[in-house]
Coordinates of C-alpha atoms and ligand atoms in Angstrom, one line a residue:
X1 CA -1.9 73.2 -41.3
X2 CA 0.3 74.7 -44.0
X3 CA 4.2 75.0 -44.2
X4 CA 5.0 77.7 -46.2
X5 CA 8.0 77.5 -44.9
X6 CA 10.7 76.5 -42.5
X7 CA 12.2 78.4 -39.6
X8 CA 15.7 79.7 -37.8
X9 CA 18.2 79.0 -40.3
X10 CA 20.9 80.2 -38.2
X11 CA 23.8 77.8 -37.1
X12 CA 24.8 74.6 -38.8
X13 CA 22.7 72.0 -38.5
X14 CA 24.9 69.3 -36.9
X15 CA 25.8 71.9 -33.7
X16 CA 24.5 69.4 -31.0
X17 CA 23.5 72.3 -28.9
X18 CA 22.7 74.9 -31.8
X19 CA 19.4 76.7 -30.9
X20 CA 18.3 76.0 -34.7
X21 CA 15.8 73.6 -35.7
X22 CA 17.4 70.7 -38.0
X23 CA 15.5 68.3 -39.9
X24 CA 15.1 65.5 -37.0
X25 CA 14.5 67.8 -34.4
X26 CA 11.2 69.4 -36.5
X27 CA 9.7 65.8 -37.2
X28 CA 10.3 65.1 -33.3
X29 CA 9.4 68.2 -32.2
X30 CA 5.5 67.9 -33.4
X31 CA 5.2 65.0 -31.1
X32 CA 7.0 66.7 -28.3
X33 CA 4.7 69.7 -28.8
X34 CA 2.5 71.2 -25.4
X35 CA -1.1 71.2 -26.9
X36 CA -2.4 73.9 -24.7
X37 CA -1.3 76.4 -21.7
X38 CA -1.4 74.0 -19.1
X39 CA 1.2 71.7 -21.0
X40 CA 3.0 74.8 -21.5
X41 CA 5.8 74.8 -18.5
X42 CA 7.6 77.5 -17.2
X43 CA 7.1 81.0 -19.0
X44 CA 4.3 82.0 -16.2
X45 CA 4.2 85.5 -16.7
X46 CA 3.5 84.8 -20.2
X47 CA 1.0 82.1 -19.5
X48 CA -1.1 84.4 -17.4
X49 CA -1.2 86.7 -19.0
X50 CA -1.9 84.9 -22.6
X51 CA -4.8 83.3 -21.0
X52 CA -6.1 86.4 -19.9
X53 CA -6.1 87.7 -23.2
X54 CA -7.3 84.4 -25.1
X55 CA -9.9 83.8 -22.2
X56 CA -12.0 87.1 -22.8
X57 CA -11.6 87.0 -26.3
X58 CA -13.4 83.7 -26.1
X59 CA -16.0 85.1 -23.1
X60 CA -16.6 88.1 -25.7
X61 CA -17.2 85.1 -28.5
X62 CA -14.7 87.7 -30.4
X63 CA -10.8 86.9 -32.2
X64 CA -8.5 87.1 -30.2
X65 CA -5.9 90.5 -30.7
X66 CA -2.8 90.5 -32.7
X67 CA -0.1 88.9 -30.6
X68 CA 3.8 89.3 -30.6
X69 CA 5.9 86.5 -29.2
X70 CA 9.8 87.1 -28.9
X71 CA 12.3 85.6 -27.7
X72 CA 15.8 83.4 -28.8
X73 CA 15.6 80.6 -31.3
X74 CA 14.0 77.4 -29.3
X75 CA 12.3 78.8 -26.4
X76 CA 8.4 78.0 -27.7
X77 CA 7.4 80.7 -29.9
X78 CA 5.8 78.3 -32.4
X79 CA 4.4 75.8 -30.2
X80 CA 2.6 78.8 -28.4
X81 CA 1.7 80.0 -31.7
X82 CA -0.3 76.5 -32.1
X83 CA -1.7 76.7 -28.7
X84 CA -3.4 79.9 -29.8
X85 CA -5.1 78.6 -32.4
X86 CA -6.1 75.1 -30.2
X87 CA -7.0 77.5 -27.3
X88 CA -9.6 80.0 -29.7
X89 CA -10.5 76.5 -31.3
X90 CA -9.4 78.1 -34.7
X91 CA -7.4 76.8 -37.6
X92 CA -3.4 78.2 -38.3
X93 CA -1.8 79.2 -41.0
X94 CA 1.9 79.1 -41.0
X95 CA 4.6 81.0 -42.6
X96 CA 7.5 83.1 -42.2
X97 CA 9.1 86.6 -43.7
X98 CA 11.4 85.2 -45.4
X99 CA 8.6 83.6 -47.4
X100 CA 6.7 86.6 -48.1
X101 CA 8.9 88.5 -50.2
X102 CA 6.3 90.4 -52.6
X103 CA 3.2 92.3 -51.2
X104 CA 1.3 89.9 -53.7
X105 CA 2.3 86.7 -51.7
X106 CA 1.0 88.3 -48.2
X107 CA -2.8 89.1 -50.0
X108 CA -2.8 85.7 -51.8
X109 CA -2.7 84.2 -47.6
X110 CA -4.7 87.2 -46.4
X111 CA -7.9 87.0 -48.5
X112 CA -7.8 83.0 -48.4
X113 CA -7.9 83.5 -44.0
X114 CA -11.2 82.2 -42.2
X115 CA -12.8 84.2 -40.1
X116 CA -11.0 83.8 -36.7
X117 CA -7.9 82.3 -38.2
X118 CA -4.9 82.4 -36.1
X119 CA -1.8 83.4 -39.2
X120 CA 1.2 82.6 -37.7
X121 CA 4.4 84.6 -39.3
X122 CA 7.5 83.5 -38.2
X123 CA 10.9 85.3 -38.4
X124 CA 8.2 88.7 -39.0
X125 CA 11.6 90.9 -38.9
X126 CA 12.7 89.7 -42.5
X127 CA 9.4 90.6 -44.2
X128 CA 9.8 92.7 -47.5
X129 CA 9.1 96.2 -46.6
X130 CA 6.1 96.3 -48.8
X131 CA 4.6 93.6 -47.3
X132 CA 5.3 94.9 -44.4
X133 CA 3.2 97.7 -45.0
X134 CA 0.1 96.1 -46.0
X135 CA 0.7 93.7 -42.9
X136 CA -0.4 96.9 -41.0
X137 CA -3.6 98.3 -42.8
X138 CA -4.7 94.7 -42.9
X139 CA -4.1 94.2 -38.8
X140 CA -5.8 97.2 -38.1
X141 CA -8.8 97.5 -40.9
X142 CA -9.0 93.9 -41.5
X143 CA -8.6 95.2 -45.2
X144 CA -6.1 95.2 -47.8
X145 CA -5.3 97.2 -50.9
X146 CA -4.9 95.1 -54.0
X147 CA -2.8 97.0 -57.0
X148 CA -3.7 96.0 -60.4
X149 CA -1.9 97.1 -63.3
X150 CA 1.1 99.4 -63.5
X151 CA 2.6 102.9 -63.5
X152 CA 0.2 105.5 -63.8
X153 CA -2.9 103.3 -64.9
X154 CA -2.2 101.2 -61.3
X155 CA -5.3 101.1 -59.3
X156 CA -5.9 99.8 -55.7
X157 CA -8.9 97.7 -54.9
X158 CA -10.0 97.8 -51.5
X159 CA -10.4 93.8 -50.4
X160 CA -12.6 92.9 -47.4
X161 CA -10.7 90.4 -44.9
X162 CA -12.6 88.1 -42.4
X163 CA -11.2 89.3 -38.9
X164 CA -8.1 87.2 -37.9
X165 CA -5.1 87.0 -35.2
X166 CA -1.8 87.6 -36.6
X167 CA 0.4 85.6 -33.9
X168 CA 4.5 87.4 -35.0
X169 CA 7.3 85.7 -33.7
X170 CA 10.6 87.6 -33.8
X171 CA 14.0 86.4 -32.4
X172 CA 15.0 90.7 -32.6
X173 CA 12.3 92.4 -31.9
X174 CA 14.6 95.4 -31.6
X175 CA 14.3 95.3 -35.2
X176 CA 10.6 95.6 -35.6
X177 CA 9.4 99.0 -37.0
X178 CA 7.9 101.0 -34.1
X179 CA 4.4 100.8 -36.5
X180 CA 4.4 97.1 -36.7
X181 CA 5.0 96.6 -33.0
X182 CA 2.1 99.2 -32.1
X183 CA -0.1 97.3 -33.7
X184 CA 0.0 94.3 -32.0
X185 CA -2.4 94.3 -28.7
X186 CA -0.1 91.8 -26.7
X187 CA 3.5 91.4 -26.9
X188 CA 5.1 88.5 -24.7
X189 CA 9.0 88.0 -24.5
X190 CA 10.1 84.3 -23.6
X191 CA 13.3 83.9 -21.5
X192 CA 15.6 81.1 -20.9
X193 CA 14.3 78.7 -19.3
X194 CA 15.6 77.9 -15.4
X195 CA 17.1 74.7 -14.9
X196 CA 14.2 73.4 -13.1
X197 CA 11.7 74.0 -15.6
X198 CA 14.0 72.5 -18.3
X199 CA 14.0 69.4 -16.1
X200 CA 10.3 68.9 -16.1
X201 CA 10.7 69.7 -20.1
X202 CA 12.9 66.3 -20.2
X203 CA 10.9 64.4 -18.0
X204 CA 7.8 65.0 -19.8
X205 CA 9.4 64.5 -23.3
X206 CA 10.7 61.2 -21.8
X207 CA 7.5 60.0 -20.7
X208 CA 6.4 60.6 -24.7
X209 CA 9.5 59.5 -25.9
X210 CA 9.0 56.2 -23.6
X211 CA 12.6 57.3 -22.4
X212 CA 13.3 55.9 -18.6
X213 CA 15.3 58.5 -16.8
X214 CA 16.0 59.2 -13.2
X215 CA 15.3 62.9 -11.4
X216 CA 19.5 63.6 -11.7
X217 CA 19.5 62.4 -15.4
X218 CA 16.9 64.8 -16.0
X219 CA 19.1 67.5 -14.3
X220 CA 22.4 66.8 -15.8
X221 CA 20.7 67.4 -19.2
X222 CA 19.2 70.3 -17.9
X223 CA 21.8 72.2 -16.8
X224 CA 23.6 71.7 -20.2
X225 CA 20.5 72.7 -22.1
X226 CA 21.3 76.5 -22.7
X227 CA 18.2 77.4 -21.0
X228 CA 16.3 76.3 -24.4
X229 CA 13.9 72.9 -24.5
X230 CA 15.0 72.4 -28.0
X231 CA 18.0 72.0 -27.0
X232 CA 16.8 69.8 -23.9
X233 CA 15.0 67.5 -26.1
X234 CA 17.5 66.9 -28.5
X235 CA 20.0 66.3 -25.7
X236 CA 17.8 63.8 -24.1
X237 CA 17.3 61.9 -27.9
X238 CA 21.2 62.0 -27.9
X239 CA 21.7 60.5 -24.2
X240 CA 18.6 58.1 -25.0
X241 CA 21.0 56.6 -27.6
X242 CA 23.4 56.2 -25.5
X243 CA 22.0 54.6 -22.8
X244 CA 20.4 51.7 -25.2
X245 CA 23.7 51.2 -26.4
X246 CA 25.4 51.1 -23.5
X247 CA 23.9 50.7 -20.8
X248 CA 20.5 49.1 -20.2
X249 CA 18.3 52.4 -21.4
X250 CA 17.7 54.0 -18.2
X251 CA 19.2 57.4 -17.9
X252 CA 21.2 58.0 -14.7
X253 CA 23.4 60.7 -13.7
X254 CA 26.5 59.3 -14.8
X255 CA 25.0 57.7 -18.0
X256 CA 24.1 61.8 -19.0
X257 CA 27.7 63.0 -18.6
X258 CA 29.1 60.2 -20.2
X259 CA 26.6 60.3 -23.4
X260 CA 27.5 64.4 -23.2
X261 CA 30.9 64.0 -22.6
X262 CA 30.5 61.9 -26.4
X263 CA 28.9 64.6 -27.8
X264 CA 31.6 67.1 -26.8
X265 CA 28.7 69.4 -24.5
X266 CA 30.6 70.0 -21.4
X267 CA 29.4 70.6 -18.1
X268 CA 28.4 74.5 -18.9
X269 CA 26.8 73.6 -22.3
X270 CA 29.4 74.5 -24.6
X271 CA 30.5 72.5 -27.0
X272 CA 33.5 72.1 -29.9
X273 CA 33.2 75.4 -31.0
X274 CA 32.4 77.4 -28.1
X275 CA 34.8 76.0 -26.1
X276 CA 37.8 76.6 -29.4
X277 CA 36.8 80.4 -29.4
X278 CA 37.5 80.3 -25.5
X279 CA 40.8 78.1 -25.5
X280 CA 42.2 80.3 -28.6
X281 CA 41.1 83.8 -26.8
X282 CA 42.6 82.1 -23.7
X283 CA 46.0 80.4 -25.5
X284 CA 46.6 82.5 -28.2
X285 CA 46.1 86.1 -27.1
X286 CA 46.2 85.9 -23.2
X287 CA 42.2 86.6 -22.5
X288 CA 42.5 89.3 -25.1
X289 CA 41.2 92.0 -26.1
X290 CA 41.1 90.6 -29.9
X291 CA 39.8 91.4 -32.9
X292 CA 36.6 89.4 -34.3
X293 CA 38.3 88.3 -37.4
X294 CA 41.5 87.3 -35.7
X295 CA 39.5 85.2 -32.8
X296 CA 37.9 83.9 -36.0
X297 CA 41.2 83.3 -38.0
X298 CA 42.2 81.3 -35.6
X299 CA 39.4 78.8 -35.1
X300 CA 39.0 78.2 -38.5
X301 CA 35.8 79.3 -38.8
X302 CA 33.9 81.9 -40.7
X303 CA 33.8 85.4 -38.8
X304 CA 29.9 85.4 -38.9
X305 CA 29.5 81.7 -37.4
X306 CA 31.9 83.0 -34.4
X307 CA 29.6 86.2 -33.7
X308 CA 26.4 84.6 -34.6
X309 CA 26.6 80.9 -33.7
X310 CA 29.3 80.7 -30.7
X311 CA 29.4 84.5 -29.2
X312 CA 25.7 84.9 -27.8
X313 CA 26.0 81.8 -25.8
X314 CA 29.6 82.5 -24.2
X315 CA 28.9 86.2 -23.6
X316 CA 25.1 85.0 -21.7
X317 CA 27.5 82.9 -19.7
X318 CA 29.2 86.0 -18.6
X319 CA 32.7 83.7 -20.4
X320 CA 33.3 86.5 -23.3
X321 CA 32.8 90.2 -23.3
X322 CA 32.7 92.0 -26.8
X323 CA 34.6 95.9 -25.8
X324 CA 35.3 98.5 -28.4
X325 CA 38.7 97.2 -28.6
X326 CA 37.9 93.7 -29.2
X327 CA 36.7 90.4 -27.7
X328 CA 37.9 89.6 -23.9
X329 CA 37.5 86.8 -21.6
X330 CA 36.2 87.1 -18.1
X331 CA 38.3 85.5 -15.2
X332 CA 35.2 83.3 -15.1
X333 CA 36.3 81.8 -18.9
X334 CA 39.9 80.8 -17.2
X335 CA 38.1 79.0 -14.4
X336 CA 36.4 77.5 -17.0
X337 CA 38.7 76.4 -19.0
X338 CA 40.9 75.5 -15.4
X339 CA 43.6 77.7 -16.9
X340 CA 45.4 80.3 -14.8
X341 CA 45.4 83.9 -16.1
X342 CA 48.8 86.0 -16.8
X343 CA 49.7 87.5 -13.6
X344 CA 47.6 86.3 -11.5
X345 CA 49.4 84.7 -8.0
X346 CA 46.2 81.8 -7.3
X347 CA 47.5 78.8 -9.2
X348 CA 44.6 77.0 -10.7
X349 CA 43.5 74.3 -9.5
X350 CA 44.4 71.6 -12.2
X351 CA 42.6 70.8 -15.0
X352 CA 38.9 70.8 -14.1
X353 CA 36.6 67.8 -14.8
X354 CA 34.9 69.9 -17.4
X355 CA 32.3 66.9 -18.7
X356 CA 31.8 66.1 -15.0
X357 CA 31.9 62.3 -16.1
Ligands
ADP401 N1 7.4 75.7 -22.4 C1 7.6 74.5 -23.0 N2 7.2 73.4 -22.5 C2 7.5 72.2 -23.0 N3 8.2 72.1 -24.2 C3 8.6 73.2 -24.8 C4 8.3 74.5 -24.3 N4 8.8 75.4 -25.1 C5 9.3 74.8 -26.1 N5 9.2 73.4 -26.0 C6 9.7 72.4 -26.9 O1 10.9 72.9 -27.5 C7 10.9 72.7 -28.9 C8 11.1 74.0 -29.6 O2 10.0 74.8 -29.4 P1 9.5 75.9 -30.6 O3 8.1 76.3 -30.2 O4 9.7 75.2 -31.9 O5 10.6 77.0 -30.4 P2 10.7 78.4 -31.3 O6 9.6 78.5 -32.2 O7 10.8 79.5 -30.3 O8 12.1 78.2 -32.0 C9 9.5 72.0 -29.2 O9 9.7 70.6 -29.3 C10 8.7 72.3 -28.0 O10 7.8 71.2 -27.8
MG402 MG1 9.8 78.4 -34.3

């Protein structure tokens, strides 16, 4: 295997329940990894159909076709990426847009592919234009163009490549060229996961881990997870410290909400952050509307790490709506928060046990 590169840069890297991939999580997450589509949980559409796909390609002793996987940061686009390859029995090659910035860089990995080579390119979206286009001659021809020289005097070599399956992954694939996307033969979008299947996420990474943790342990992680096993696992790593420090390392109920109640992720998931863009939109400007940069103002925080980092999350929760006129809370963000909006007659009741320790 080859790292070209490393992926999802979004989001700081010590956000407990950032979608990203920080440095800990990517050496844990190799051993964490589902090896093939059975290990693979939840997802079933996807699954079925992937093995459809994967399963004739093998029956036709052909390479399998081009394959898109979307889908938010954390979900499994990579580990299904490496299933591919296990599941055609071929070698991977890993790298990311951001990584191929000259057309050069993409023919260098191109006409060094095996026949049947799965290439994995991550974050496909922010690949140069250029490369872009000799991305699509080469999925559809299995051939690229090589220019030597300059100017007038340039001349394009025609390059033979071995056949291959370009597995994309995309966090936006509204953002994908129409030709790019045509030219993949199977195109899968992950959701969020449902609690359930995030439970059996934790129980299996426990039982790797050599983690002990009881069916509601499991569950209180789960439903603070964001829907996203990354975010599971690294959860679970977090309440596993907890629980050898204080406790006797089995993971109970009450030992998860009080590890996550530590970690400032309340009940719903949301931690620090998410929870200061609420309480200000909430405190400060009475549910709103308000402007981005104002909301952002007044956290303290950079107007990009509010839209990008904090904003997806809250507005998936159905806590934040963004309106023409600005950001507003929905009266579920005040029962959140246990806070009583202007005008309204109900009293709340009390500050809610938002941690659920
Ligand atoms: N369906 C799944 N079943 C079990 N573990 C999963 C699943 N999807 C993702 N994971 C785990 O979550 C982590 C992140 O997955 P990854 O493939 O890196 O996500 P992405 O590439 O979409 O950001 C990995 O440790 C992986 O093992
Ligand atoms: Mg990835």
């Amino acid at each position: 295997m080859n790292w070209d590169d490393t992926t999802d840069t979004a989001g700081s890297p010590e956000r407990l329940v950032g979608a990203s991939a920080d440095r800990e999580d990517q050496a844990v997450e190799a051993a964490l990894r589902p090896k093939d589509l059975g290990e693979f949980i939840g997802q079933e559409k996807v699954r079925e159909q992937l093995d459809l796909v994967l399963r004739a390609a093998r029956a036709r002793g052909a390479t399998a076709d081009h394959v898109l996987l979307s889908g938010a940061p954390g979900l499994g686009k990579t580990t299904l990426s490496m299933i591919i390859a296990a599941e055609m029995g071929a070698p991977i090659r890993i790298t990311s847009g951001p990584a191929i910035q000259h057309a050069g860089d993409l023919a260098a990995i191109l006409s060094s592919l095996q026949e049947g080579e799965v290439l994995f390119l991550d974050e496909i979206h922010r690949m140069s234009r250029p490369a872009e286009e000799m991305l699509y001659m080469a999925m559809e021809d299995f051939r690229v163009d090589v220019i030597v020289g300059k100017g007038p005097g340039a001349t394009a070599i025609p390059l033979e490549l071995p056949p291959f399956t370009l597995v994309g992954a995309t966090t936006r694939a509204g953002l994908l060229p129409p030709p790019l996307r045509d030219r993949f033969g199977f195109t899968a979008h992950m959701e969020f996961y449902e609690p359930a299947e995030l439970q059996r996420v934790i129980h299996r990474s426990a039982g790797l881990l050599d983690v002990e943790i009881e069916p509601d342990g499991a569950a209180e992680i789960a439903g603070r997870s964001r829907g996203t096993p990354r975010i599971a696992n690294r959860l679970l790593r977090r309440v596993r410290d907890y629980a050898q420090v204080k406790a006797d390392g089995l993971i109970t109920r009450e030992i998860a909400a009080a590890a996550l109640a530590v970690y400032e992720v309340d009940a719903r998931g949301l931690d620090r952050l998410d929870r200061a863009v609420l309480e200000a939109l909430l405190k400060l400007f009475g549910g709103g509307p308000v402007g981005l940069s104002t909301l952002a103002v007044a956290v303290g925080e950079e107007r990009e790490t509010v839209e990008e980092v904090a904003e997806p999350f809250l507005v998936r929760e159905g806590l934040l709506a963004r309106t023409p006129r600005g950001r507003v809370a929905t009266p579920a963000a005040w029962a959140h928060l246990g806070l009583t909006p202007p005008g309204s007659q109900a009293a709340g009741n009390g500050q809610q046990d938002l941690f659920g320790a």
